[in-house]
Tab-separated table of C-alpha atoms in Angstrom:
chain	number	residue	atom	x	y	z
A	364	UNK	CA	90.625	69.359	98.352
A	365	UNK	CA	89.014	71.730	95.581
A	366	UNK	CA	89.503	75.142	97.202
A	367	UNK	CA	89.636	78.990	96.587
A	368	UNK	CA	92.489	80.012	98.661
A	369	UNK	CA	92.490	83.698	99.688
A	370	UNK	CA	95.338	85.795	101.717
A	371	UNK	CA	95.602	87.701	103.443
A	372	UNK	CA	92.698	86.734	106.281
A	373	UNK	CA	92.982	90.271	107.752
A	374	UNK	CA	94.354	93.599	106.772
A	375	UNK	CA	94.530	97.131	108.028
A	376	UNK	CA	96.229	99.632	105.881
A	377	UNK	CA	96.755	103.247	105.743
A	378	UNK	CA	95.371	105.421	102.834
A	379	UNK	CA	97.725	105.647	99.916
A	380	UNK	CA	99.715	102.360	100.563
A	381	UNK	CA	99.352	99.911	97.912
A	382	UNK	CA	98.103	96.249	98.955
A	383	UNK	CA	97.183	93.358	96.849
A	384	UNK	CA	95.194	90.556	98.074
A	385	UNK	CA	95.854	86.889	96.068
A	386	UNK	CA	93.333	84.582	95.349
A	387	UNK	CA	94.554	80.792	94.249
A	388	UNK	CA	92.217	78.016	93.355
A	389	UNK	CA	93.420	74.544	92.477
A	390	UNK	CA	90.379	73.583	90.610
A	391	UNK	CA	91.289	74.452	86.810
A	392	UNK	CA	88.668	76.958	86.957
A	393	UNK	CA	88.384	79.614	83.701
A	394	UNK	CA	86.123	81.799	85.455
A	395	UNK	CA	87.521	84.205	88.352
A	396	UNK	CA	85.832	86.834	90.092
A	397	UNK	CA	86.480	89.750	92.856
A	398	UNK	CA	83.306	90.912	94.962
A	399	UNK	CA	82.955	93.436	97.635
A	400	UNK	CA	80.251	92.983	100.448
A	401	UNK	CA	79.445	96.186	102.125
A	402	UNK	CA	76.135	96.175	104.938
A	403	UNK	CA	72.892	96.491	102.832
A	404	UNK	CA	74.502	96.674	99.587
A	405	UNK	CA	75.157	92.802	99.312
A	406	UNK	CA	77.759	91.820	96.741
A	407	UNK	CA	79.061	94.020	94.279
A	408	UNK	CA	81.467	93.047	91.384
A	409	UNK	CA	84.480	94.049	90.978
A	410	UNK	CA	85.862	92.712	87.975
A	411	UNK	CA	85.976	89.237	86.607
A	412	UNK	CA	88.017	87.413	85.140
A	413	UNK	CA	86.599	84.690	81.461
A	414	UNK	CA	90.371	83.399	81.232
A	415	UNK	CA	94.037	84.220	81.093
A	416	UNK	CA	94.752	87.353	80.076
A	417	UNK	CA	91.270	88.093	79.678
A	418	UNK	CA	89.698	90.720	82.521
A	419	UNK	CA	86.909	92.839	82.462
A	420	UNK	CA	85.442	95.357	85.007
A	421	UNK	CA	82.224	94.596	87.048
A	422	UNK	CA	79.603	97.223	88.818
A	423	UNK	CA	82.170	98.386	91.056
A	424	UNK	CA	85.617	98.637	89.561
A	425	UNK	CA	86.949	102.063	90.167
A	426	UNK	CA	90.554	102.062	92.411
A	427	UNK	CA	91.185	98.290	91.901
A	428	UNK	CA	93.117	96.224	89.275
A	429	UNK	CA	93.546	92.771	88.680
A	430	UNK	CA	95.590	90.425	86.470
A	431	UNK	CA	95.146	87.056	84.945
A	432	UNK	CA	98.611	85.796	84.138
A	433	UNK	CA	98.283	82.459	85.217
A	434	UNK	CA	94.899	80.527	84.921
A	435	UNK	CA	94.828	79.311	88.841
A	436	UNK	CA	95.768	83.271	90.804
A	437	UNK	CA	93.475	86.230	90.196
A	438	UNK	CA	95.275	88.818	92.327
A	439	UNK	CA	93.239	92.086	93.246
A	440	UNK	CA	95.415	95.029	93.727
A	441	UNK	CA	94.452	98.693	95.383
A	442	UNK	CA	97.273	100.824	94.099
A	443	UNK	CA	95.905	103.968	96.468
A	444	UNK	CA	93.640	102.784	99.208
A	445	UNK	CA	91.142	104.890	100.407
A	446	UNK	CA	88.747	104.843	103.839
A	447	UNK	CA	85.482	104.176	100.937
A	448	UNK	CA	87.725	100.508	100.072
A	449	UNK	CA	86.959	99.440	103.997
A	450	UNK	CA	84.967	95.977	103.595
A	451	UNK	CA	84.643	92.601	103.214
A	452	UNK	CA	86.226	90.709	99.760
A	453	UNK	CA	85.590	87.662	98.084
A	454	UNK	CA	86.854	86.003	95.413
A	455	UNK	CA	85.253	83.436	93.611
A	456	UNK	CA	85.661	80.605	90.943
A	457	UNK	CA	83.739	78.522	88.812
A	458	UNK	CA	83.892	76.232	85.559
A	459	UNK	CA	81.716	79.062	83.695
A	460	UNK	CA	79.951	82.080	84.758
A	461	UNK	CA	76.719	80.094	84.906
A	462	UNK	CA	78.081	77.222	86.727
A	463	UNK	CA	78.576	77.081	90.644
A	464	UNK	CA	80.731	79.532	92.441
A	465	UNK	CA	83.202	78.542	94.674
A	466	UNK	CA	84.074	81.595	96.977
A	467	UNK	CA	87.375	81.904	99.355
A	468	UNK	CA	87.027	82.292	103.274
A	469	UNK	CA	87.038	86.296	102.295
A	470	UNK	CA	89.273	89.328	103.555
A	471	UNK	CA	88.433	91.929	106.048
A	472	UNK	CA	89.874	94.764	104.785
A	473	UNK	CA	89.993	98.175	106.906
A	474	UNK	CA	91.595	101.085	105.648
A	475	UNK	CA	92.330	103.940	108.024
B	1423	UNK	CA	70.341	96.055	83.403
B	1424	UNK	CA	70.186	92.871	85.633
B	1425	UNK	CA	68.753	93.019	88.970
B	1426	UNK	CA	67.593	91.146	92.016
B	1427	UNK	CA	65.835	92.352	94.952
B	1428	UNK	CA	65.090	90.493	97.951
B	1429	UNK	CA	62.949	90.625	101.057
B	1430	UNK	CA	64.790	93.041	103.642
B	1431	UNK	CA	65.891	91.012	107.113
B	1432	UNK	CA	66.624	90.115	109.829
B	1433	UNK	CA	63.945	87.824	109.745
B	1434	UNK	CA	63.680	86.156	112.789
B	1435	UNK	CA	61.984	82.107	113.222
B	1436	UNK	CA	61.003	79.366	116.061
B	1437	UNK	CA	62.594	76.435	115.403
B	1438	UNK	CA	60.521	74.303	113.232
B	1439	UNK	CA	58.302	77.487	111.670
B	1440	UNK	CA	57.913	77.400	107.696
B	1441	UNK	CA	60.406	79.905	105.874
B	1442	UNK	CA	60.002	81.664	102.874
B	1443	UNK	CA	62.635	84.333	101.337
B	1444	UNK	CA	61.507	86.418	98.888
B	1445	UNK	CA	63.175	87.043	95.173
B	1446	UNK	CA	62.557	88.684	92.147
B	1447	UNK	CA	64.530	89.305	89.367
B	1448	UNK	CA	64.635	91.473	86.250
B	1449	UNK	CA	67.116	90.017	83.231
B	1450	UNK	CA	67.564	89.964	79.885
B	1451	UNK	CA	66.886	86.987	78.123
B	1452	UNK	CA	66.608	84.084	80.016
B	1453	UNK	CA	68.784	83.718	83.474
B	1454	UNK	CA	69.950	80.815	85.579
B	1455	UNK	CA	68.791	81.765	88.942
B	1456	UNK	CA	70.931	80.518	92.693
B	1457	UNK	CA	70.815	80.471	96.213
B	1458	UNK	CA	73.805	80.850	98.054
B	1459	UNK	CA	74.420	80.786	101.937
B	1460	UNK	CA	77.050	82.474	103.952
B	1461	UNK	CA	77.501	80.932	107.238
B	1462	UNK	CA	79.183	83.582	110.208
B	1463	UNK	CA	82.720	83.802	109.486
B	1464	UNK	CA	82.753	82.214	106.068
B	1465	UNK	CA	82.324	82.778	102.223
B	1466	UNK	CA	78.979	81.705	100.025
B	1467	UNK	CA	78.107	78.767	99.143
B	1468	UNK	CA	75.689	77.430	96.585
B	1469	UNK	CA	72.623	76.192	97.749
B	1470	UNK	CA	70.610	75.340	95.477
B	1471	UNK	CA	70.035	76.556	91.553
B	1472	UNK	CA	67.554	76.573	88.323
B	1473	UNK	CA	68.257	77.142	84.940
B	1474	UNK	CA	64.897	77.370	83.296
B	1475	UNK	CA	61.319	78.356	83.822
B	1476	UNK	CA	59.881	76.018	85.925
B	1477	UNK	CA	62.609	74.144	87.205
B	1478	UNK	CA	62.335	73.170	90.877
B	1479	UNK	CA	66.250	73.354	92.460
B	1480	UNK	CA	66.222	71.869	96.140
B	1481	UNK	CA	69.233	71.220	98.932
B	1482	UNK	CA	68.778	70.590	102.419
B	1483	UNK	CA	64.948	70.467	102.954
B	1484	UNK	CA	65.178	74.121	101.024
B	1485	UNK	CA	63.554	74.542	97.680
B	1486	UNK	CA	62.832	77.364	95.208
B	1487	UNK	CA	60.683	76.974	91.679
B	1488	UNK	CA	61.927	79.420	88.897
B	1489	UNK	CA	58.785	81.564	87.955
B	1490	UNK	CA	59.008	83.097	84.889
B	1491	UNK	CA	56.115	84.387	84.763
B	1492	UNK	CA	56.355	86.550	88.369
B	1493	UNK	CA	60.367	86.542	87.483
B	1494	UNK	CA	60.380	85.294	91.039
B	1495	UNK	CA	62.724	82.709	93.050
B	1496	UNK	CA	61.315	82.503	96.817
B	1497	UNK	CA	63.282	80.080	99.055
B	1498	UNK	CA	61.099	77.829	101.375
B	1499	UNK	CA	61.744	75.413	103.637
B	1500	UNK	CA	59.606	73.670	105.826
B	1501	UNK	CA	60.375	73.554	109.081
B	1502	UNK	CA	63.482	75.218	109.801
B	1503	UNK	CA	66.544	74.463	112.382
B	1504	UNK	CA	68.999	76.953	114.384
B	1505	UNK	CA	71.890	75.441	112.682
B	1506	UNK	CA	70.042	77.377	109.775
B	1507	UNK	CA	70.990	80.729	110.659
B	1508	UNK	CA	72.866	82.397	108.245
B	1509	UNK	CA	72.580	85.010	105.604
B	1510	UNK	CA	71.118	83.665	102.486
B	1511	UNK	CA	71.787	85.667	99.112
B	1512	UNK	CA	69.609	85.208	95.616
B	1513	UNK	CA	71.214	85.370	92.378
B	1514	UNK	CA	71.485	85.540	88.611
B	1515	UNK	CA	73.368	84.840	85.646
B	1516	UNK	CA	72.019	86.224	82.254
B	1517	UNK	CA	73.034	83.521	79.533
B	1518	UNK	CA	75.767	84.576	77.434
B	1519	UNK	CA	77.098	87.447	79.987
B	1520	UNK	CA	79.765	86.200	82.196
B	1521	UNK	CA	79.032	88.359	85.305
B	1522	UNK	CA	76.790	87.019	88.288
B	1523	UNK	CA	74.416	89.231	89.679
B	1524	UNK	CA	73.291	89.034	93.765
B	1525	UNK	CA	70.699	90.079	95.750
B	1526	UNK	CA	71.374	92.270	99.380
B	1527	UNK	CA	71.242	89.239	101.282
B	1528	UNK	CA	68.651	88.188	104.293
B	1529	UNK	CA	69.635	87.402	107.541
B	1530	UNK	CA	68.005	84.385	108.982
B	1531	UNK	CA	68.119	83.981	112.759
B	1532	UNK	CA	65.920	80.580	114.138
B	1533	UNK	CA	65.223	80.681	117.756
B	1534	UNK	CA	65.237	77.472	119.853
């Protein structure tokens, strides 16, 4: 089944302790992407991802890195959490930019 | 830069009422314009899309005409059902930039 396989579901951190969330997706996709959805802000991106090794920062990209070693995990990493991270993340596929975007199940992330 | 804004929520129907979602857009050159739904609990998914001027994209008894003229995208549907609840997010993709750009979001809630 073509899928965009986030982990974890759930996560409650402390400030200052680094996480990283994975993303997967089995679908050969070039194009990867991070969003955060905050109330009445919608989606904001994070960074994005055109292929391996190739990253580039989206509206929102302060406190988070990613890398693109392989072409199928996008992993977003928050080397110093802070309270402001608190919200819901997405990450999302497609063939292009233009093309459809597949989107994982998301990850509620609270920092405290 | 790009932008979309959409009509605020919640907006709140009788089963069977006509639905229309507002969207407009401001882009450079010429985008390729989505719908995407988010279901409670889950991540987007695409709707419906149009990738010129006067394109008509339509999914589910929804449908939205790309107006290039009013740089508009409004979502209708004729007679809506509860198990169409959900928030529903616009969207845009500027040819040649690899970064999608989305709306706030607006909360549909039909009413038996």
């Amino acid at each position: 089944e073509a899928q965009v396989t986030q982990n974890p579901r759930y996560l409650i951190t402390v400030t200052g302790k680094k996480l990283t969330v994975t993303c997967s997706q089995n679908m050969n996709h070039e194009y990867m992407s991070w969003y955060r959805q905050d109330p009445g802000l919608g989606l904001r991106q994070i960074y994005y991802s055109m292929n391996v090794e190739v990253t580039d920062k989206g509206d929102v990209p302060e406190g988070y890195k990613v890398s693109r070693k392989e072409k199928r995990n996008f992993p977003l990493i928050l080397e110093s959490p802070s309270p402001n991270q608190t919200s819901l993340y997405f990450c999302a596929s497609s063939l292009r930019a233009a093309e459809k975007l597949f989107f994982g199940s998301g990850t509620q992330l609270s920092v405290l | 830069g790009d932008s979309v804004t959409q009509m605020e929520g919640p907006v709140t129907l009788s089963e069977e009422a006509f639905l229309t979602i507002n969207c407009t857009y401001t882009a450079t050159g010429y985008p390729s314009l989505f719908w995407y739904v988010q279901y409670p609990g889950e991540g987007l998914q695409l709707l419906l899309k149009a990738t010129k001027a006067d394109d008509k994209g339509s999914n589910k008894g929804f449908e939205a005409t790309y107006r290039k003229e009013t740089t508009s995208f409004h979502l209708e549907k004729g007679s809506v059902q509860v198990s169409d609840s959900a928030v529903y997010f616009c969207a845009l993709n500027s040819g040649g930039y690899q970064k999608v750009t989305f709306g706030t979001g607006t909360k549909l809630q039909v009413i038996p």
